[in-house]
Coordinates of C-alpha atoms in Angstrom, one line a residue:
M8 CA 176.5 24.1 130.1
S9 CA 172.9 24.6 130.9
G10 CA 170.5 25.9 128.3
T11 CA 169.7 29.0 130.3
L12 CA 173.3 29.9 130.9
E13 CA 174.1 29.4 127.2
L14 CA 171.2 31.6 126.1
A15 CA 172.1 34.3 128.7
Q16 CA 175.6 34.4 127.4
R17 CA 174.5 34.8 123.8
L18 CA 172.3 37.7 124.8
I19 CA 175.0 39.4 126.9
A20 CA 177.4 39.2 124.0
R21 CA 175.2 41.5 122.0
P22 CA 175.9 45.1 123.1
S23 CA 172.3 46.3 123.2
V24 CA 172.7 49.7 124.9
T25 CA 169.3 51.5 124.8
P26 CA 167.7 51.8 122.4
E27 CA 169.7 49.2 120.5
D28 CA 168.5 45.6 120.5
A29 CA 171.5 44.3 118.6
G30 CA 169.8 41.2 117.4
C31 CA 168.6 39.9 120.8
Q32 CA 165.0 39.8 119.8
C33 CA 165.6 37.9 116.6
L34 CA 167.5 35.3 118.6
L35 CA 164.5 34.9 120.9
Q36 CA 162.1 34.9 118.1
E37 CA 163.9 32.1 116.3
R38 CA 164.1 30.0 119.5
L39 CA 160.4 30.4 120.3
A40 CA 159.2 29.8 116.7
Q41 CA 160.3 26.2 117.2
R42 CA 157.8 25.9 120.1
G43 CA 154.9 27.2 118.1
F44 CA 155.1 30.9 118.9
R45 CA 153.9 33.5 116.3
A46 CA 155.9 36.7 116.4
E47 CA 155.0 40.4 115.7
A48 CA 158.1 42.6 115.4
L49 CA 156.9 46.1 116.4
R50 CA 159.2 48.9 115.7
F51 CA 158.2 52.3 117.1
G52 CA 160.6 55.2 116.4
Q53 CA 164.1 53.9 117.1
V54 CA 162.9 51.1 119.4
D55 CA 162.5 47.4 118.6
N56 CA 159.8 45.5 120.4
L57 CA 158.8 41.8 120.2
W58 CA 155.4 40.3 120.8
T59 CA 155.3 36.6 120.3
R60 CA 152.5 34.3 121.4
R61 CA 151.6 30.6 121.5
G62 CA 147.9 29.9 121.5
N63 CA 144.8 31.9 120.7
D64 CA 142.5 31.4 123.7
G65 CA 142.5 32.9 127.2
P66 CA 143.7 33.2 129.8
L67 CA 146.8 34.9 128.5
F68 CA 150.0 34.7 130.6
V69 CA 152.8 37.1 129.5
F70 CA 156.5 37.2 130.4
A71 CA 157.6 40.9 130.1
G72 CA 161.1 42.0 129.9
H73 CA 163.8 44.1 128.0
T74 CA 166.9 43.4 126.0
D75 CA 168.4 46.9 126.3
V76 CA 171.0 47.6 128.9
V77 CA 172.6 50.7 130.4
P78 CA 176.0 51.8 129.2
A79 CA 178.9 49.8 130.6
G80 CA 181.2 52.8 131.2
P81 CA 185.0 52.5 130.9
T82 CA 185.6 48.8 130.1
S83 CA 189.0 49.1 131.9
S84 CA 187.0 49.3 135.2
W85 CA 185.5 45.8 134.6
R86 CA 187.0 42.6 135.8
F87 CA 186.0 41.0 132.5
P88 CA 184.9 42.8 129.3
P89 CA 181.2 43.8 129.8
F90 CA 180.1 42.3 126.5
E91 CA 182.2 39.2 126.7
P92 CA 180.1 37.0 129.1
T93 CA 182.4 35.2 131.5
V94 CA 181.7 32.6 134.1
H95 CA 183.9 32.9 137.2
E96 CA 183.5 31.2 140.5
G97 CA 179.8 30.4 139.8
Q98 CA 178.9 33.9 138.7
L99 CA 178.1 35.0 135.1
Y100 CA 179.6 38.5 134.5
G101 CA 178.5 40.9 131.9
R102 CA 176.3 44.0 131.3
G103 CA 172.7 42.9 131.6
A104 CA 173.4 39.6 133.4
A105 CA 171.0 40.6 136.2
D106 CA 169.1 43.4 134.5
M107 CA 167.7 41.6 132.7
K108 CA 169.1 39.2 130.1
G109 CA 169.4 36.5 132.7
S110 CA 165.6 36.6 133.3
V111 CA 164.8 36.7 129.6
A112 CA 166.9 33.6 129.1
A113 CA 165.1 31.9 132.0
F114 CA 161.7 32.9 130.4
V115 CA 162.6 31.1 127.2
T116 CA 164.0 27.9 128.7
A117 CA 161.0 27.7 131.1
V118 CA 158.6 28.1 128.1
E119 CA 160.5 25.5 126.1
R120 CA 160.3 22.8 128.8
F121 CA 156.7 23.6 129.6
T122 CA 155.4 23.5 126.0
R123 CA 157.4 20.3 125.4
D124 CA 155.8 18.6 128.4
C125 CA 152.4 20.2 128.1
P126 CA 151.9 20.8 124.3
G127 CA 148.1 21.0 124.8
H128 CA 148.2 23.5 127.7
R129 CA 145.2 25.7 128.2
G130 CA 145.2 29.4 127.4
S131 CA 148.1 31.2 125.8
I132 CA 151.6 32.2 126.6
A133 CA 153.3 35.3 125.2
L134 CA 156.5 37.3 125.6
L135 CA 156.6 41.1 125.5
I136 CA 160.1 42.2 125.0
T137 CA 161.3 45.8 124.5
S138 CA 164.6 47.6 123.9
D139 CA 163.4 50.9 125.6
E140 CA 163.1 50.0 129.3
E141 CA 166.3 51.6 130.4
G142 CA 165.8 54.8 128.3
P143 CA 162.9 57.2 127.8
A144 CA 160.4 54.3 127.9
V145 CA 158.2 56.0 125.3
D146 CA 158.3 53.7 122.3
G147 CA 158.7 50.5 124.2
T148 CA 156.2 48.6 126.4
R149 CA 154.0 51.7 126.6
R150 CA 153.4 51.6 122.8
V151 CA 153.1 47.8 122.7
V152 CA 150.3 48.0 125.3
D153 CA 148.6 50.6 123.1
W154 CA 148.9 48.2 120.1
L155 CA 147.6 45.3 122.1
Q156 CA 144.6 47.2 123.2
A157 CA 143.9 48.3 119.6
Q158 CA 144.0 44.6 118.7
D159 CA 141.6 43.9 121.6
I160 CA 144.2 41.6 123.3
Q161 CA 143.7 41.4 127.1
I162 CA 146.6 40.2 129.3
D163 CA 145.3 38.3 132.3
W164 CA 148.6 37.6 134.1
C165 CA 152.0 39.2 133.6
L166 CA 155.3 38.4 135.2
V167 CA 158.1 41.0 134.7
G168 CA 161.6 39.7 135.1
E169 CA 163.1 42.7 136.9
P170 CA 165.7 41.8 139.5
S171 CA 163.6 41.7 142.6
S172 CA 165.6 39.4 144.9
E173 CA 167.6 40.8 147.8
A174 CA 169.8 38.2 149.5
V175 CA 168.9 34.9 147.8
V176 CA 167.0 34.3 144.5
A177 CA 163.2 34.6 144.8
D178 CA 163.3 35.9 148.4
T179 CA 161.3 38.9 147.3
V180 CA 158.5 39.3 144.8
K181 CA 157.3 42.7 143.8
I182 CA 153.5 42.9 143.7
G183 CA 153.4 46.6 142.9
R184 CA 155.4 49.8 142.7
R185 CA 155.1 53.3 144.1
G186 CA 154.3 56.2 141.8
S187 CA 157.0 58.6 140.6
L188 CA 156.4 62.3 140.3
N189 CA 159.2 64.7 139.2
A190 CA 159.4 68.4 139.6
R191 CA 161.7 71.2 138.3
I192 CA 161.4 74.1 140.7
T193 CA 162.9 77.4 139.6
V194 CA 163.0 80.2 142.1
H195 CA 163.7 83.6 140.6
G196 CA 165.7 86.4 142.3
V197 CA 167.8 89.4 141.2
Q198 CA 171.4 88.9 140.2
G199 CA 173.9 91.3 141.8
H200 CA 177.3 91.8 143.4
V201 CA 177.9 90.0 146.7
A202 CA 179.2 93.3 148.2
Y203 CA 175.9 95.0 147.5
P204 CA 173.3 92.5 148.6
H205 CA 170.7 95.2 149.1
K206 CA 170.7 95.7 145.4
A207 CA 170.0 92.1 144.6
R208 CA 167.7 89.3 145.8
N209 CA 169.4 86.0 146.5
P210 CA 167.0 83.1 145.5
V211 CA 169.1 80.5 147.3
H212 CA 168.6 82.4 150.6
Q213 CA 164.9 82.9 149.9
F214 CA 164.4 79.3 149.0
A215 CA 166.2 77.7 151.9
P216 CA 163.3 77.9 154.5
A217 CA 160.9 76.5 152.0
L218 CA 163.3 73.7 151.1
Q219 CA 163.7 72.9 154.7
E220 CA 159.9 72.6 155.1
L221 CA 159.7 70.3 152.0
T222 CA 162.5 68.0 153.1
S223 CA 161.2 67.6 156.6
A224 CA 157.5 67.1 155.7
E225 CA 155.7 63.8 156.4
W226 CA 153.6 63.3 153.3
D227 CA 151.6 60.3 154.5
A228 CA 152.1 57.2 156.6
G229 CA 151.8 54.7 153.8
N230 CA 149.6 51.6 154.3
A231 CA 149.8 47.9 154.6
S232 CA 151.0 47.5 151.0
F233 CA 153.1 50.7 150.5
P234 CA 155.8 52.5 152.5
P235 CA 155.2 56.2 153.2
T236 CA 155.6 58.7 150.4
T237 CA 159.1 60.2 150.2
F238 CA 160.6 63.4 148.8
Q239 CA 164.2 63.6 147.5
V240 CA 166.2 66.4 146.0
S241 CA 168.3 65.0 143.1
N242 CA 170.0 68.2 141.8
I243 CA 170.3 71.8 142.8
N244 CA 172.0 74.5 140.7
A245 CA 172.6 78.2 141.0
G246 CA 175.1 80.9 140.2
T247 CA 177.6 81.7 137.5
G248 CA 180.6 79.9 139.0
A249 CA 182.0 83.2 140.3
T250 CA 182.3 83.8 144.1
N251 CA 181.3 87.5 143.8
V252 CA 178.0 87.1 142.0
I253 CA 174.6 86.7 143.7
P254 CA 172.7 84.2 141.5
G255 CA 169.6 85.3 139.6
E256 CA 167.8 82.0 140.0
V257 CA 168.1 78.6 141.6
E258 CA 166.9 75.5 140.0
L259 CA 166.0 72.3 142.0
L260 CA 165.2 68.9 140.6
C261 CA 163.3 66.6 142.9
N262 CA 161.2 63.4 143.0
F263 CA 158.3 62.0 144.9
R264 CA 157.9 58.3 145.3
F265 CA 154.3 58.1 146.4
S266 CA 152.0 55.6 147.8
T267 CA 148.3 55.1 147.1
E268 CA 147.6 57.3 150.1
T269 CA 148.0 60.4 148.0
T270 CA 147.7 61.6 144.5
P271 CA 150.0 63.6 142.1
E272 CA 147.5 66.5 142.3
A273 CA 147.6 66.6 146.1
L274 CA 151.4 66.6 146.1
Q275 CA 151.5 69.4 143.5
H276 CA 149.0 71.4 145.6
I277 CA 151.1 71.1 148.8
V278 CA 154.3 72.1 147.1
Q279 CA 152.7 75.1 145.5
D280 CA 151.2 76.1 148.8
V281 CA 154.7 76.0 150.5
L282 CA 156.2 78.1 147.7
D283 CA 153.3 80.6 148.0
R284 CA 153.4 80.9 151.8
H285 CA 157.1 81.7 151.6
G286 CA 156.4 84.5 149.1
L287 CA 158.7 83.0 146.4
D288 CA 158.7 84.1 142.8
A289 CA 158.8 80.5 141.6
S290 CA 157.7 78.3 138.6
V291 CA 157.3 74.5 138.7
E292 CA 157.4 72.0 135.8
W293 CA 155.8 68.7 136.7
T294 CA 156.4 65.3 135.1
L295 CA 154.5 62.2 136.1
S296 CA 156.6 59.1 135.4
A297 CA 154.3 56.5 136.9
M298 CA 151.2 55.9 139.0
P299 CA 151.3 53.4 141.8
F300 CA 149.9 49.9 141.1
L301 CA 149.2 46.9 143.3
T302 CA 148.3 43.3 142.5
E303 CA 146.3 42.0 145.4
S304 CA 146.5 38.4 146.6
G305 CA 144.9 36.2 144.0
T306 CA 145.6 33.7 141.3
L307 CA 148.9 35.0 140.1
V308 CA 150.3 35.9 143.5
D309 CA 149.2 32.6 145.0
A310 CA 150.7 30.6 142.1
T311 CA 154.0 32.4 142.3
C312 CA 154.3 32.0 146.1
A313 CA 153.6 28.3 145.7
A314 CA 156.1 27.9 142.9
V315 CA 158.8 29.6 144.9
R316 CA 158.1 27.4 147.8
E317 CA 158.2 24.3 145.6
V318 CA 161.5 25.1 143.9
T319 CA 163.4 26.7 146.8
G320 CA 161.8 25.3 149.9
Q321 CA 161.4 28.9 151.2
D322 CA 158.6 31.4 151.4
T323 CA 158.9 34.7 149.6
V324 CA 158.3 38.3 150.8
L325 CA 155.8 40.4 148.9
S326 CA 157.0 44.0 148.4
T327 CA 156.2 47.2 146.6
G328 CA 159.7 48.8 147.3
G329 CA 162.2 49.9 144.7
G330 CA 161.9 52.0 141.6
T331 CA 159.6 51.9 138.6
S332 CA 159.3 49.2 136.0
D333 CA 157.4 48.6 132.8
G334 CA 154.8 46.9 134.9
R335 CA 153.4 50.4 135.4
F336 CA 152.2 50.4 131.7
I337 CA 150.6 46.9 131.9
A338 CA 148.8 47.1 135.2
P339 CA 146.3 49.8 134.2
T340 CA 144.9 47.4 131.5
G341 CA 143.5 45.2 134.3
A342 CA 146.2 42.6 134.3
Q343 CA 147.6 41.0 137.4
V344 CA 151.2 42.1 137.4
L345 CA 154.2 41.0 139.5
E346 CA 158.0 41.1 139.3
L347 CA 160.3 38.2 140.0
G348 CA 164.0 38.1 138.9
P349 CA 167.5 37.6 140.2
L350 CA 169.5 39.5 142.8
N351 CA 169.6 43.2 142.4
A352 CA 172.9 43.8 144.2
T353 CA 175.0 44.5 141.1
I354 CA 172.5 46.0 138.6
H355 CA 173.8 49.1 136.7
Q356 CA 177.2 48.6 138.4
V357 CA 180.6 47.7 137.1
D358 CA 181.1 43.9 137.2
E359 CA 177.3 43.2 137.0
R360 CA 176.7 39.5 137.5
V361 CA 174.2 36.8 138.3
G362 CA 174.7 33.4 139.9
V363 CA 174.7 30.6 137.4
S364 CA 172.6 28.4 139.7
D365 CA 170.2 31.3 140.2
L366 CA 169.4 31.3 136.5
E367 CA 168.4 27.7 136.7
T368 CA 166.3 28.3 139.9
L369 CA 164.5 31.2 138.1
S370 CA 163.8 29.1 135.1
A371 CA 162.4 26.3 137.3
I372 CA 160.2 28.8 139.2
Y373 CA 158.9 30.3 135.9
E374 CA 158.0 26.8 134.7
A375 CA 156.3 25.9 137.9
I376 CA 154.2 29.1 137.6
L377 CA 153.1 28.1 134.1
R378 CA 152.2 24.6 135.3
R379 CA 150.0 26.0 138.0
L380 CA 148.2 28.5 135.8
L381 CA 148.1 26.8 132.4
G382 CA 149.0 23.1 132.9

């Protein structure tokens, strides 16, 4: 059994559903202490975070990841118990195998080999591990970044182990992410009997033309690095459950995934303008989850592309697609940030799994990146 597979199995066996870490970080800390890493266990609220570093000088390279996982759901739906890691036909099954305990295991084994072969490497290596990525993401990486800045610690390069690959491992590297803006739109009407509509005001009927305008709008055309901004309705709710009652209000939850061609303020202004033009009695609550970020071609991107080519013999695609990640908290500090991890085909699904050989490929790529940057 390979070292990466063995460590991934030990991590998966710990049921670390957000915000629980279930001992994963202690396991990582013990392994890395043998390679000269000094650890800081940072607990904020109910969240365990680990910052462990080897070296004192710059440049500072950081592997960032998380030990928490989403709930497994009914275990009877799984082919194998979700917290009993099982290898079957070349695949490692278990909750967190792809998102992202496999990547975390590959971080560690890559670092172990690199520091063994290059004990006097330049700069520093660190791991930033949280148990709050799949949850509110309030007391995890966000708080650790605040702590680092208070300590005047500047990250130069950061690789996040999120599952970025599409068809084969390392075929895609995320060099940025779109922003995420959420809205709760409540349109107020007057409740009444469906047989007497003239005595009521149906907010669903009133809102329908405005919603049509919002869903058909072209917000921007995107650019060379980002796809166009999108608007999606995630939930709509109205009424009492009775068929003979006109609802008094309708509530809509929606999300913008936005490019660098627009701003949260601009999107808010457009939505408010649509509501006003349609004469709606509406209130809107806005929540900004993430601003877009982009790592331009440079030292980290070049080293990663070269490492992928060296290990796999293939070129990788640079992308900003997909959802948000904890890279959104690290990029604003000035760090170069990218994401590279296993296939994302089964993440958050029943029978989540990762290829055993893919774990070794990832570990080899991570090591090759370290050699290029710090060797």
